[in-house]
Short mmCIF file of C-alpha atoms in Angstrom, two decimals:
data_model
loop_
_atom_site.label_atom_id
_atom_site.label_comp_id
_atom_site.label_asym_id
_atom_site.label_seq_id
_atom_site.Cartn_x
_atom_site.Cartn_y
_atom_site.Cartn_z
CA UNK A 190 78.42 124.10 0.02
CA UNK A 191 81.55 125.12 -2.76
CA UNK A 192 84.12 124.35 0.07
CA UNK A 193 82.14 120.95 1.08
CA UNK A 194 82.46 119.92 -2.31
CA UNK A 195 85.95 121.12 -2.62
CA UNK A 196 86.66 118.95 0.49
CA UNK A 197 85.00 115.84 -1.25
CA UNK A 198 87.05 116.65 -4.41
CA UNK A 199 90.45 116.33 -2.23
CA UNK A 200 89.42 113.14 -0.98
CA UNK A 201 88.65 111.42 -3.60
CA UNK A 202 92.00 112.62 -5.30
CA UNK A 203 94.23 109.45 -5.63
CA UNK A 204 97.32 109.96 -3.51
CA UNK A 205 100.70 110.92 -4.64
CA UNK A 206 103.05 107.92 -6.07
CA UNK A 207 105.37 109.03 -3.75
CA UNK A 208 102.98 108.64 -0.79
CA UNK A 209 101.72 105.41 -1.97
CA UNK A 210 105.45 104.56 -2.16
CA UNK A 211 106.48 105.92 1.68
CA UNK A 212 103.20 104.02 3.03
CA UNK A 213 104.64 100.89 1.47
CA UNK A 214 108.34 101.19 2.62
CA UNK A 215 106.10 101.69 6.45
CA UNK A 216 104.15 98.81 6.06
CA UNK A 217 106.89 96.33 4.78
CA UNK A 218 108.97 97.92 8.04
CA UNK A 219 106.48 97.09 9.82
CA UNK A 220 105.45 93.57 8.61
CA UNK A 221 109.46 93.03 9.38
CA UNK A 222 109.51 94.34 12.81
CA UNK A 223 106.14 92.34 13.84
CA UNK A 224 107.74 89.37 12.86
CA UNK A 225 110.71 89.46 14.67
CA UNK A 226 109.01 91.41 17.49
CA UNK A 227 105.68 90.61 17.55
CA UNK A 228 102.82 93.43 17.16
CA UNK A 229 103.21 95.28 20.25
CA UNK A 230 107.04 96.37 19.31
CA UNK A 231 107.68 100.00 19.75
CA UNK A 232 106.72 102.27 17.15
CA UNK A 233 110.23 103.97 17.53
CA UNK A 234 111.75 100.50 16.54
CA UNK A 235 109.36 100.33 13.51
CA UNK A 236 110.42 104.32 12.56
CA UNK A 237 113.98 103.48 12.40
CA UNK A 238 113.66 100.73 10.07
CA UNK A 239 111.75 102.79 8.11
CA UNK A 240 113.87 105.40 7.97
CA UNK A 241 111.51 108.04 9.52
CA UNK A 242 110.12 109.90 12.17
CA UNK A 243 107.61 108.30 14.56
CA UNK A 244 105.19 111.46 13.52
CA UNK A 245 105.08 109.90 10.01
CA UNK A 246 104.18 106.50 11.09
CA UNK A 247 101.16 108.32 13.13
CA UNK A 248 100.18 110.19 10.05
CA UNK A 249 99.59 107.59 8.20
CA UNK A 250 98.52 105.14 11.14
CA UNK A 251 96.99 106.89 14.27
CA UNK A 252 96.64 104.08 15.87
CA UNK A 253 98.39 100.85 16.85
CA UNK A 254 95.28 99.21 15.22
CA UNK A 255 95.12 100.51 12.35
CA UNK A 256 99.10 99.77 11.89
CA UNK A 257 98.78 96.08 12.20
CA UNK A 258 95.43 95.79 9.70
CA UNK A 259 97.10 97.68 7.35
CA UNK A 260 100.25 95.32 8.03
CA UNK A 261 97.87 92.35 7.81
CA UNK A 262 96.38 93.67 4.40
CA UNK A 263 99.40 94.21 3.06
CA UNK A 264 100.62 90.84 3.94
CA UNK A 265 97.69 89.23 2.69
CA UNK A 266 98.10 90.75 -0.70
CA UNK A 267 102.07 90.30 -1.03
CA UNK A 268 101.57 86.46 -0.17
CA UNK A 269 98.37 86.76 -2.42
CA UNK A 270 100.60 88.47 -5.52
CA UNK A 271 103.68 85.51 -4.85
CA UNK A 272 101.70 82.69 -5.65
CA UNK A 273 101.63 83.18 -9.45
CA UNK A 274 105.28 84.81 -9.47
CA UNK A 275 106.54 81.99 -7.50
CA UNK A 276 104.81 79.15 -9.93
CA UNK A 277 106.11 81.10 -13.24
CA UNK A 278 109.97 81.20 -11.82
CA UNK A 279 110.70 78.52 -9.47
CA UNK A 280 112.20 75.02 -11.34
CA UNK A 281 108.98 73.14 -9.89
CA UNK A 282 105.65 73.50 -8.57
CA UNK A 283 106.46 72.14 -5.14
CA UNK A 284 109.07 74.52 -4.71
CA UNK A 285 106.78 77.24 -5.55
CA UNK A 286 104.57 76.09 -2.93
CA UNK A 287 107.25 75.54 -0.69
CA UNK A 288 108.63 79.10 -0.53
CA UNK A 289 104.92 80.43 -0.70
CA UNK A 290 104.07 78.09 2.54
CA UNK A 291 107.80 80.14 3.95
CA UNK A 292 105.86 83.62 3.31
CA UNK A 293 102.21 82.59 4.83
CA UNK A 294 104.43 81.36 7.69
CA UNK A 295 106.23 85.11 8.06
CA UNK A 296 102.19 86.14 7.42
CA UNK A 297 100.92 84.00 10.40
CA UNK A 298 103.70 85.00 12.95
CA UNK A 299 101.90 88.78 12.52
CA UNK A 300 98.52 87.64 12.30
CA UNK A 301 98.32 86.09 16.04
CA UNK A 302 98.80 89.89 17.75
CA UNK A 303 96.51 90.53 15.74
CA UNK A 304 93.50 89.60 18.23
CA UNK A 305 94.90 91.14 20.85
CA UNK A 306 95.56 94.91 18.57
CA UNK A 307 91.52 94.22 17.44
CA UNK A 308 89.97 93.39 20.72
CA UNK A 309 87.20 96.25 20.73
CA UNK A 310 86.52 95.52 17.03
CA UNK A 311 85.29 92.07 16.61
CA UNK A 312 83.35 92.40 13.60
CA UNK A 313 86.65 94.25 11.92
CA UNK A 314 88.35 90.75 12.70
CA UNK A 315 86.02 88.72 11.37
CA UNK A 316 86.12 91.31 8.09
CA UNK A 317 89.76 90.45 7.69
CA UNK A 318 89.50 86.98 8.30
CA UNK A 319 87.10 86.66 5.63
CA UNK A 320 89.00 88.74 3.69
CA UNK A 321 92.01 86.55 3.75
CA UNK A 322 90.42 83.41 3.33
CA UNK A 323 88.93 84.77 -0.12
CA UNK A 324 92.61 85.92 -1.37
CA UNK A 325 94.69 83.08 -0.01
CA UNK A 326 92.67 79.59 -0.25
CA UNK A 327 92.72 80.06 -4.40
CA UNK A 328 96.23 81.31 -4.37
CA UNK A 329 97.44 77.65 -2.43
CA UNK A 330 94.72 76.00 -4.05
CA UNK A 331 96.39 77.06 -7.45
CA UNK A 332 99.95 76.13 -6.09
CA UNK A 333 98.39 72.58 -4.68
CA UNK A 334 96.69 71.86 -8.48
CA UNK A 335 100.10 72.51 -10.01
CA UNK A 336 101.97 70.63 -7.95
CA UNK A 337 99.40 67.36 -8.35
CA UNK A 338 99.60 68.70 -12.21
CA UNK A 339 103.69 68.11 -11.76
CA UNK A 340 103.69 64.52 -9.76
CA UNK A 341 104.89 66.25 -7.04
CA UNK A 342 102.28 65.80 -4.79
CA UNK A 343 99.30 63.74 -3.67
CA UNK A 344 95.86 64.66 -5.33
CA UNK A 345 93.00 65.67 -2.73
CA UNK A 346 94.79 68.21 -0.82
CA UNK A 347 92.41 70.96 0.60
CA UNK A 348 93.80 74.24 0.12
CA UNK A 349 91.92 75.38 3.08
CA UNK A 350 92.89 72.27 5.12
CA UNK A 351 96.82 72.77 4.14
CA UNK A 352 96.40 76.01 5.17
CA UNK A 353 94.97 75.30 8.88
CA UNK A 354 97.26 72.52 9.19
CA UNK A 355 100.47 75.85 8.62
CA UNK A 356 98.08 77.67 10.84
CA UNK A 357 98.08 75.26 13.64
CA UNK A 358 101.99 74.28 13.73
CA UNK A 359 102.43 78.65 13.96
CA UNK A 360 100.56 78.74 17.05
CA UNK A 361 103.04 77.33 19.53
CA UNK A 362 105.88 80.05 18.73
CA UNK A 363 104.54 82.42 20.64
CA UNK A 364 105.09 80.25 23.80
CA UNK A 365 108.37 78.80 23.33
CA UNK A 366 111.53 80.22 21.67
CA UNK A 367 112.68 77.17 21.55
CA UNK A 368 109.78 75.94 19.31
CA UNK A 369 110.62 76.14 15.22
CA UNK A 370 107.58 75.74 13.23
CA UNK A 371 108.97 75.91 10.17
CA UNK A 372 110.99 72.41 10.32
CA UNK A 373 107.19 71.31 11.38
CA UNK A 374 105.98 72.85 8.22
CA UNK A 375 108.77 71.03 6.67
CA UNK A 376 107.82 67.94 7.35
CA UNK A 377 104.23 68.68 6.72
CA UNK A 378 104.75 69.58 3.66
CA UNK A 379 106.83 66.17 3.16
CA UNK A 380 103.64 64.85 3.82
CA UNK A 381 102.19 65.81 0.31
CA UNK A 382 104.57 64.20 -1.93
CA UNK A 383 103.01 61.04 -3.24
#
């Protein structure tokens, strides 16, 4: 029973800064590789721009799954955290939510692997989705309501809506290199200025 508890003791420990720091530099390796690569890149690729071994990334990620929901979480939270920074030190509120519409495009170019990595775990998906509908719709919706605040744009903007509409314009890339959704985005987000 002593060593059961001693086990549960170990666990509960918070990790090391340092490790909370290596998983970090792993993930935002990751999150760069998967965009430029797309979530099946190889693991070696993602090690080197990490700047370790490949028995690292397994440590911390055993599988390939639980690599890109840990890449997905982390993305949700880093676009979730740049909303305010953006608003408090760009010169305007629809540049704010221009460069924060730049990062949930980097965001969706991960996400749709993301299916294909979850496959066997449907309920997991619809965990995350939920999960980053409840952290990003205020975050935009924040941006949006300073940006009507400012003049800048349009009242009655859905956050939700805006967000799809990003979604949607993301989904072609996949298909065609030649296809650039962010001068689409561009131009959507054109759309919004009154």
């Amino acid at each position: 029973m002593a060593a059961a508890d001693e086990a549960a003791g170990a666990s509960a420990r918070p990790r090391r800064a340092d490790a909370v720091r290596n998983q970090q530099t792993l993930l935002a390796a990751a999150s760069e590789v998967f965009v430029a690569s797309g979530v099946d890149a190889p693991i070696r690729e993602i090690a080197k721009k990490a700047g370790v071994g490949m028995g690292t990334i397994y440590r911390h990620f055993p599988t390939r799954a639980d690599l890109v929901v840990a890449v997905y979480r982390h993305q949700v939270e880093a676009c979730a955290e740049a909303g305010p920074v953006l608003l408090a030190e760009e010169e305007s509120p629809f540049v704010a939510l221009g460069k924060w519409v730049d990062l949930f495009v980097d965001f969706l170019v991960t996400k749709h692997g993301l299916a294909d990595a979850l496959r066997s775990d449907s309920g997991g998906f619809e965990a995350l989705h939920a999960y980053f509908l409840d952290r990003l719709v205020p975050v935009c919706g924040q941006l949006l309501d300073a940006t009507v605040a400012a003049g800048e744009a349009r009242p009655g903007i859905d956050p939700y809506e805006l967000m799809r509409g990003v979604g949607n314009l993301c989904v072609g890339r996949d298909d065609d290199p030649r296809y650039d959704p962010r001068r689409l985005v561009e131009l959507l987000l054109r759309g919004l200025r009154p």
